[in-house]
Tab-separated table of C-alpha atoms in Angstrom:
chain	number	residue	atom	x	y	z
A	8	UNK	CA	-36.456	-1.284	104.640
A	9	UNK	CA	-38.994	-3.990	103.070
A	10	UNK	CA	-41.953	-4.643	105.113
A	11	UNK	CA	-41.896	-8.544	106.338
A	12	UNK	CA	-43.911	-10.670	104.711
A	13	UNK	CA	-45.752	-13.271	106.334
A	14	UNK	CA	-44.678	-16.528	106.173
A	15	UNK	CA	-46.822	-19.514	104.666
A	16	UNK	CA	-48.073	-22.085	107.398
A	17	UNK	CA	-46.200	-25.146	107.987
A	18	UNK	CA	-46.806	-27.965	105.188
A	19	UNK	CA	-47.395	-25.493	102.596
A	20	UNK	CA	-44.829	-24.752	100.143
A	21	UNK	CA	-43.329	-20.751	99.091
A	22	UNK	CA	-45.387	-18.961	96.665
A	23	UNK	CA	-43.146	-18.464	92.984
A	24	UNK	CA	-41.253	-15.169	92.872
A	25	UNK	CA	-41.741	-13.170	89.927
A	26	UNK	CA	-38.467	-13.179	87.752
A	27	UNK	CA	-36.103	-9.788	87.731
A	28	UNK	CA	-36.353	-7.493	85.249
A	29	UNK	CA	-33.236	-7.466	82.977
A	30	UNK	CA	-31.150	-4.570	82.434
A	31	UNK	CA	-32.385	-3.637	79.118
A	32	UNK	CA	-35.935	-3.890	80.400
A	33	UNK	CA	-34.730	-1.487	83.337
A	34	UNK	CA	-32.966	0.818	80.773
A	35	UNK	CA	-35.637	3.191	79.245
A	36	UNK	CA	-33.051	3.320	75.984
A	37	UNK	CA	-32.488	-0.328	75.533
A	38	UNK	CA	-28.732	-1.436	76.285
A	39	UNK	CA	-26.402	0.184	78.177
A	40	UNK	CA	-23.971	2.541	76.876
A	41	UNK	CA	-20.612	0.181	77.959
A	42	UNK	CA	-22.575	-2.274	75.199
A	43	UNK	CA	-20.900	-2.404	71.752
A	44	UNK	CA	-22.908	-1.334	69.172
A	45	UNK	CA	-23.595	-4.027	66.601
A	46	UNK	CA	-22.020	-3.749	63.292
A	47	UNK	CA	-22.985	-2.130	59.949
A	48	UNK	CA	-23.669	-3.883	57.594
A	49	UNK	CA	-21.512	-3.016	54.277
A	50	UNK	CA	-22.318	-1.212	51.570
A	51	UNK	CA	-23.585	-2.362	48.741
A	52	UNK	CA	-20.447	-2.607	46.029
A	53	UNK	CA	-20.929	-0.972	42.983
A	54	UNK	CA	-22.165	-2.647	39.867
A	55	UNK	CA	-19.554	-4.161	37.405
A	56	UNK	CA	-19.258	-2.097	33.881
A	57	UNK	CA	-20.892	-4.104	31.207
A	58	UNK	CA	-18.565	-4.605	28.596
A	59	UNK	CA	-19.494	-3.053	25.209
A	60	UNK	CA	-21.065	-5.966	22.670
A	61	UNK	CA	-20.635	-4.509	18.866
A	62	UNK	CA	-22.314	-6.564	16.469
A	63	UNK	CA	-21.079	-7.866	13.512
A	64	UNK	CA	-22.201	-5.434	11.173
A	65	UNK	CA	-20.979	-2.619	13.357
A	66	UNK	CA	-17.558	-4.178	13.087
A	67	UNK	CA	-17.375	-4.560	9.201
A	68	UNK	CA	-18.816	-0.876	8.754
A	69	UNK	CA	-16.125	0.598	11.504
A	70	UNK	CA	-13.007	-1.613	9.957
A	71	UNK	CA	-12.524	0.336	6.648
A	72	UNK	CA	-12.665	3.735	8.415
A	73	UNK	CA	-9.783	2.036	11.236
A	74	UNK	CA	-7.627	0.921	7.974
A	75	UNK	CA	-7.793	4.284	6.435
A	76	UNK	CA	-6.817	5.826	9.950
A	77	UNK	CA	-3.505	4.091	10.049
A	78	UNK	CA	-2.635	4.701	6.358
A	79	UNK	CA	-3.376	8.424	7.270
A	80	UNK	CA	-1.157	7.668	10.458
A	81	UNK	CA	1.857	5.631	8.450
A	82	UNK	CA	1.796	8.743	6.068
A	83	UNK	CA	2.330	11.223	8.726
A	84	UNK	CA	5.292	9.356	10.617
A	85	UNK	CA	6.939	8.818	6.971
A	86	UNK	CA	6.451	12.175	6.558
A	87	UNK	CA	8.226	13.085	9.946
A	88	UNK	CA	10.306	10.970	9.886
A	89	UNK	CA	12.154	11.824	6.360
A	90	UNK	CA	13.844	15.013	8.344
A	91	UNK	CA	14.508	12.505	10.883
A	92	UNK	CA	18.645	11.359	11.548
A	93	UNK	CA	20.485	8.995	11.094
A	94	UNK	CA	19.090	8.742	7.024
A	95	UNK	CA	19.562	5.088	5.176
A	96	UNK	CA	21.015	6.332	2.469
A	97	UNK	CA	22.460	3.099	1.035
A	98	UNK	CA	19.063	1.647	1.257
A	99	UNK	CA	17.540	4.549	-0.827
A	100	UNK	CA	19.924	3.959	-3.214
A	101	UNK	CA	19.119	0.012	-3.456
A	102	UNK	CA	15.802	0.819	-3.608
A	103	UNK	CA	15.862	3.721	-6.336
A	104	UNK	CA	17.890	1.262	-8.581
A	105	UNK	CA	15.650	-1.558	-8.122
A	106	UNK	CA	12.391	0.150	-8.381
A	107	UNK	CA	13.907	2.324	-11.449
A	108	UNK	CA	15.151	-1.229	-13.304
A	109	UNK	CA	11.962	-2.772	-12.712
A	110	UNK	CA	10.322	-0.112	-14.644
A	111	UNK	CA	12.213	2.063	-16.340
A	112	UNK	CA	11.652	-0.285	-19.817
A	113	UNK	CA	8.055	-0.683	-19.341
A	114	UNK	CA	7.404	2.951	-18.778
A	115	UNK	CA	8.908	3.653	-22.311
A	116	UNK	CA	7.407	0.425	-23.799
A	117	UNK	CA	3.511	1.270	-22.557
A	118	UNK	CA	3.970	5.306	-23.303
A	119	UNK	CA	4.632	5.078	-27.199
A	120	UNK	CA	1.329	3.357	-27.832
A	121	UNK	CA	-0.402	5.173	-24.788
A	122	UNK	CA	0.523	8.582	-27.099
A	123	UNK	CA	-0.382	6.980	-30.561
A	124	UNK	CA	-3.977	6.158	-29.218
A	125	UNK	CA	-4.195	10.038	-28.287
A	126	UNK	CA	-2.755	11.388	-30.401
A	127	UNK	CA	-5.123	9.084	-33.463
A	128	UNK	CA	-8.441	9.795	-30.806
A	129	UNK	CA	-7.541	13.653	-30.961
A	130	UNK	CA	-6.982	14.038	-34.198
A	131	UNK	CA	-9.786	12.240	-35.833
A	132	UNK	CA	-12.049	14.623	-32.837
A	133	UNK	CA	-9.947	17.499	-34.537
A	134	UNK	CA	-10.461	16.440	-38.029
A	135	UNK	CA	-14.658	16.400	-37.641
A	136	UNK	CA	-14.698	19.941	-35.816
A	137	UNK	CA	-12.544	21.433	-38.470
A	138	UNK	CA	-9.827	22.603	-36.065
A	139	UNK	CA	-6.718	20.209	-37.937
A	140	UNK	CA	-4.202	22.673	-36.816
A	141	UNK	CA	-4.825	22.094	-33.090
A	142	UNK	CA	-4.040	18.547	-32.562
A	143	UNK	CA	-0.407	18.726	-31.553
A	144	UNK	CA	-1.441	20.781	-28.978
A	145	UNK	CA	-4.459	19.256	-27.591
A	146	UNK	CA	-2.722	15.740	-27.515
A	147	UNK	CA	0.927	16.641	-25.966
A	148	UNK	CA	-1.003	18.257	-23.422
A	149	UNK	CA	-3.184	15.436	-22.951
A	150	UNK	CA	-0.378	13.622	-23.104
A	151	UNK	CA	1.812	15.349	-20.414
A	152	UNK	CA	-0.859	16.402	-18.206
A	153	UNK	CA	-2.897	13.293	-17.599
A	154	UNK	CA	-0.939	10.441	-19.475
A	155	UNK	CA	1.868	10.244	-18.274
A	156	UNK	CA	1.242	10.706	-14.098
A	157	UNK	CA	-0.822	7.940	-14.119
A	158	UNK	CA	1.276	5.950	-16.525
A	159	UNK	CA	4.279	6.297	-14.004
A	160	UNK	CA	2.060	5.826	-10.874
A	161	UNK	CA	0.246	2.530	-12.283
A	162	UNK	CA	3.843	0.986	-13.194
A	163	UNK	CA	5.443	1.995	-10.091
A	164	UNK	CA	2.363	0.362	-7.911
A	165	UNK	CA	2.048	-1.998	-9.782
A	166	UNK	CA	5.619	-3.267	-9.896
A	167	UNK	CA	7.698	-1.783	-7.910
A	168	UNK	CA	5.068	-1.567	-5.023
A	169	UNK	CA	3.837	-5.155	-5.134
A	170	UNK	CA	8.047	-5.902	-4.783
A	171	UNK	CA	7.918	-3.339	-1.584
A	172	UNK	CA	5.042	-4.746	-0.469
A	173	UNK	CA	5.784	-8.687	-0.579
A	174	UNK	CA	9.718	-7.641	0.993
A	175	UNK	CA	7.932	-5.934	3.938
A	176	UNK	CA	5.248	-8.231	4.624
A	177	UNK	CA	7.678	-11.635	4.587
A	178	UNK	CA	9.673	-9.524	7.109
A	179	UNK	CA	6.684	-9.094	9.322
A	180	UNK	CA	5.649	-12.710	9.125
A	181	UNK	CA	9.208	-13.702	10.050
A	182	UNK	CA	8.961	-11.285	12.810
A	183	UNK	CA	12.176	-9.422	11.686
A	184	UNK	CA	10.070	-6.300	12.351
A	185	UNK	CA	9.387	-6.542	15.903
A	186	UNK	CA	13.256	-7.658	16.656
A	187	UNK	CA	14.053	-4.436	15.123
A	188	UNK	CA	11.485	-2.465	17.336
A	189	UNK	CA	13.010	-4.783	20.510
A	190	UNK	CA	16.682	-3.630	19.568
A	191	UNK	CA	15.104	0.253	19.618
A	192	UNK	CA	14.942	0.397	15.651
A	193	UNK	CA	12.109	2.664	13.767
A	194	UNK	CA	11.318	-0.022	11.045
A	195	UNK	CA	9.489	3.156	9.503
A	196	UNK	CA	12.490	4.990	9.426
A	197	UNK	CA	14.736	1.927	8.668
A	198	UNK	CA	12.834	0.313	5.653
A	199	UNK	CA	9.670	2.376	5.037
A	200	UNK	CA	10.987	5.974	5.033
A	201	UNK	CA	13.983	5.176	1.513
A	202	UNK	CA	11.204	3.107	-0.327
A	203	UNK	CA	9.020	6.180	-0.299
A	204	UNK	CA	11.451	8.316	-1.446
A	205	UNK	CA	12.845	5.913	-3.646
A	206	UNK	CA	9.711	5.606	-5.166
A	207	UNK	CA	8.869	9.194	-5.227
A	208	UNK	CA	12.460	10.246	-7.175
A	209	UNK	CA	11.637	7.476	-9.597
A	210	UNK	CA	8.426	8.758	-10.468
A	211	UNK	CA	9.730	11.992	-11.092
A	212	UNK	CA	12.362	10.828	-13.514
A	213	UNK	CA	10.278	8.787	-15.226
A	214	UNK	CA	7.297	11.108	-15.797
A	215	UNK	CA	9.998	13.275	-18.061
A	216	UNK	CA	11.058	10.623	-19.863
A	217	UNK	CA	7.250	8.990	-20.515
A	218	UNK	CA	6.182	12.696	-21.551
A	219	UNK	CA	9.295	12.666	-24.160
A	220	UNK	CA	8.769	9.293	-25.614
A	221	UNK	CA	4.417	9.773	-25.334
A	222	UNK	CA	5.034	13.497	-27.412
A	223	UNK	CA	6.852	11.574	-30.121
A	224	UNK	CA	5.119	8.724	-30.398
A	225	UNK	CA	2.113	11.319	-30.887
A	226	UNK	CA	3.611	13.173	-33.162
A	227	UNK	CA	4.998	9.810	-35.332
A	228	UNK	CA	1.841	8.564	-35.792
A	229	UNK	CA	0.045	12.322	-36.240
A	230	UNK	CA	2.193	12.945	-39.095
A	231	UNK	CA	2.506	9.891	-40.909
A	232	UNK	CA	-0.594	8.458	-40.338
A	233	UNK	CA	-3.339	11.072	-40.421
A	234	UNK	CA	-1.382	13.206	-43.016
A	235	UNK	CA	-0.746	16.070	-40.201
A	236	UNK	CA	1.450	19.429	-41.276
A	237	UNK	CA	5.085	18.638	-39.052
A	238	UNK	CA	4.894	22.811	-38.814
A	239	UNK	CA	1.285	22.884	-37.143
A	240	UNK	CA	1.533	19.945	-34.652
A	241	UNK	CA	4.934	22.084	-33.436
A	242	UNK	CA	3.124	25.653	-33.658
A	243	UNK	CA	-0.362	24.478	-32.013
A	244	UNK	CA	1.735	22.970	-29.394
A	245	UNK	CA	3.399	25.633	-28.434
A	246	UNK	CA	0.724	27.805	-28.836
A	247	UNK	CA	-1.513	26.199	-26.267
A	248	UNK	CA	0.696	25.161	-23.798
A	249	UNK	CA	2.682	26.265	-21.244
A	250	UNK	CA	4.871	25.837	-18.212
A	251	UNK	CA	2.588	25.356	-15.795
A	252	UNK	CA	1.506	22.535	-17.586
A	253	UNK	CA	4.944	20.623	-17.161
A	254	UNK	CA	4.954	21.281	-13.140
A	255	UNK	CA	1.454	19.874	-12.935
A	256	UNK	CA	2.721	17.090	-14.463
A	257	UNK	CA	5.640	16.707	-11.897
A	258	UNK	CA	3.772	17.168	-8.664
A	259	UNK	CA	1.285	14.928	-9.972
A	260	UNK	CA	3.769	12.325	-10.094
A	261	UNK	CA	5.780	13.127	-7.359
A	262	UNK	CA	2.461	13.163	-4.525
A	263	UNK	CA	1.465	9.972	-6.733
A	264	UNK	CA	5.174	8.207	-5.797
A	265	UNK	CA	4.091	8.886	-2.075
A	266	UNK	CA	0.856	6.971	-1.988
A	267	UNK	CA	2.298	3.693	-4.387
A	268	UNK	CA	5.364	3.937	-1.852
A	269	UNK	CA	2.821	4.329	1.747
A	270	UNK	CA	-0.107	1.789	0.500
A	271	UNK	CA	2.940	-0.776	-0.473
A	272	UNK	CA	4.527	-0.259	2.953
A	273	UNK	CA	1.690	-0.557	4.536
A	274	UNK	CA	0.338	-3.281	3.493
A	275	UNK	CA	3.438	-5.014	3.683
A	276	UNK	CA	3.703	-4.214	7.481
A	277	UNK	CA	0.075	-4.976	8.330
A	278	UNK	CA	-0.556	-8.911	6.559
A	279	UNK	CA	-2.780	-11.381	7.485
A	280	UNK	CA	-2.884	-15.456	7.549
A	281	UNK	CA	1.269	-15.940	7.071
A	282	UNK	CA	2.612	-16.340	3.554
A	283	UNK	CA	-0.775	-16.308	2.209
A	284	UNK	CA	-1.840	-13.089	3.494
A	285	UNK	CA	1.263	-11.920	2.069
A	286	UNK	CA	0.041	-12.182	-1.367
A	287	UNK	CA	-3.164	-11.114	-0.383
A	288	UNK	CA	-1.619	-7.967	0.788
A	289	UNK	CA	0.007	-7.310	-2.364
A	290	UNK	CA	-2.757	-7.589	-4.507
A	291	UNK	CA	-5.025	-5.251	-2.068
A	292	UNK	CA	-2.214	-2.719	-2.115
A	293	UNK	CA	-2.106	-2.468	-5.892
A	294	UNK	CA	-6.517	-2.351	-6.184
A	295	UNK	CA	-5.687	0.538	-3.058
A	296	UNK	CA	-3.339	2.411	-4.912
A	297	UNK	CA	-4.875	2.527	-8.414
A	298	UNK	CA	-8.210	3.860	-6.590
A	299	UNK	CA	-6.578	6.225	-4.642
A	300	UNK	CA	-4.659	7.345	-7.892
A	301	UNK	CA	-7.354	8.033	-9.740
A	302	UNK	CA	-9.372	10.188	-7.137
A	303	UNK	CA	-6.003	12.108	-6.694
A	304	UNK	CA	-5.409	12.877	-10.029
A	305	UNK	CA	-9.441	14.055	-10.203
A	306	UNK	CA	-8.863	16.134	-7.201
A	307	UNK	CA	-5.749	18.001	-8.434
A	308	UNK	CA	-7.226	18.702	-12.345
A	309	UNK	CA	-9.844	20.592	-10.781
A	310	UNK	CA	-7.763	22.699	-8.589
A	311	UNK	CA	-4.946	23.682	-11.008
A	312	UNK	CA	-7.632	24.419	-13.667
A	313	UNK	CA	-9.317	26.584	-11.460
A	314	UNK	CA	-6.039	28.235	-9.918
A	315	UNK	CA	-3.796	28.059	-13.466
A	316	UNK	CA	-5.903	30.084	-16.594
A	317	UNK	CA	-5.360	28.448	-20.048
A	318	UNK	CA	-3.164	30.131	-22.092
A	319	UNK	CA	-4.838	32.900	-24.658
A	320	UNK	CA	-7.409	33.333	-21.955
């Protein structure tokens, strides 16, 4: 029970009550527990990733090095895709004859002077050492070992690959290519894979016959015009060389028919700008292929004359 308090005297008014403590002043742990607490506030979110800036320069040195990745690329799948079925073998055939018509007549036209000038350089060298009787040899095997590859492979890049080339880029630029890869068909296997080989069997044939033709024209202008002995052009020739020397020959053409046939095709599928990157594309894919030709042909000398000894050695 609260004690009474007294009451104020008539005519003066109540003292003020002091206010009521509130419940969270009464609650030693602020508010009650039937309170809901207030919300969290939410997380922080996570940064965005910056996108990666390369500069100019950084572009120009990477795009080289991303071009030679998908010629590396192209030549695997043609690779793969040779043992691959159904094979267009009417196409290879087009192909062969066009690419062998378009340079079957300047491969014999370019190798009888190609020999001459070897066969005149060598034996004038020949003539100054004392060693006359070794010029047939020395310039048939110049003649078949490094002559002719590269006579074959220039012709074929330069005229039947520019041909591949400009057919498969204004089939790109008319977008022929990706209705083909809509209807579910390899263009690679369809139009890439019998160029290659097409260009590969021509190169082949043709290094025989630009080795036959080179040899003669050699020995033409050996004999009549440098007074050489018919007998000793015949005997030093077959004294120095040997078979070896005719396979070199062949593989050297054949691996150089695969890189006129890839750089054309791929160039052709890859232009730039419309019609005029077309013919941009052909001329890069000839430069391509006569720089990859020659490192090739480097490459391979040095490992079949370290593998192959001369003959006599």
């Amino acid at each position: 029970m609260t004690p009474d308090l007294p009451h104020p005297p008539p005519g003066h008014p109540a003292p003020p009550r002091a206010p009521r403590p509130s419940l969270h002043q009464l609650s030693p742990r602020g508010p009650l527990a039937s309170e809901p607490p207030s919300p969290e506030p939410p997380a922080p979110e996570p940064p965005a990733p910056r996108p990666s800036v390369r500069s100019p320069a950084a572009s120009r040195l990477l795009a080289p090095l991303r071009e030679t990745g998908r010629l590396f690329a192209l030549a695997a799948t043609v690779a793969r895709d040779i043992f691959r079925r159904p094979f267009q073998f009417r196409e290879f055939v087009e192909q062969f004859w066009f690419v062998a018509g378009v340079t079957i007549l300047p491969a014999a036209l370019v190798s009888i002077p190609f020999g001459a000038v070897i066969a005149l350089q060598v034996g004038s060298l020949t003539q100054q050492l004392g060693a006359q009787s070794f010029t047939g040899g020395a310039s048939v095997l110049a003649v078949v070992q490094q002559a002719s590859p590269l006579i074959v492979a220039l012709l074929i890049a330069g005229a039947g690959g520019s041909a591949i080339c400009a057919d498969l880029g204004s089939r790109k630029i008319r977008e022929e290519l990706d209705a083909m890869e809509v209807m579910g068909v390899s263009p690679v296997q369809r139009l890439v894979v019998p160029r290659v080989l097409a260009t590969m069997l021509v190169a082949v044939l043709l290094n025989g016959m630009v080795s036959v033709v080179g040899t003669l024209g050699g020995y033409f202008f050996n004999v009549v015009l440098q007074n050489g002995t018919p007998g000793a052009y015949l005997a030093s020739f077959s004294a120095l060389a040997q078979l070896p020397d005719l396979w070199i020959s062949e593989i050297k053409a054949l691996i150089f028919g695969f890189l006129a046939g890839v750089v054309a095709a791929h160039r052709g599928l890859n232009p730039r700008g419309g019609p005029k990157g077309v013919g941009d594309a052909v001329n890069q894919s000839v430069v391509i292929t006569f720089l990859l030709l020659f490192f090739v042909n480097m490459v391979l000398t040095a490992i079949y004359l370290q593998i192959v000894p001369a003959k006599g050695a």
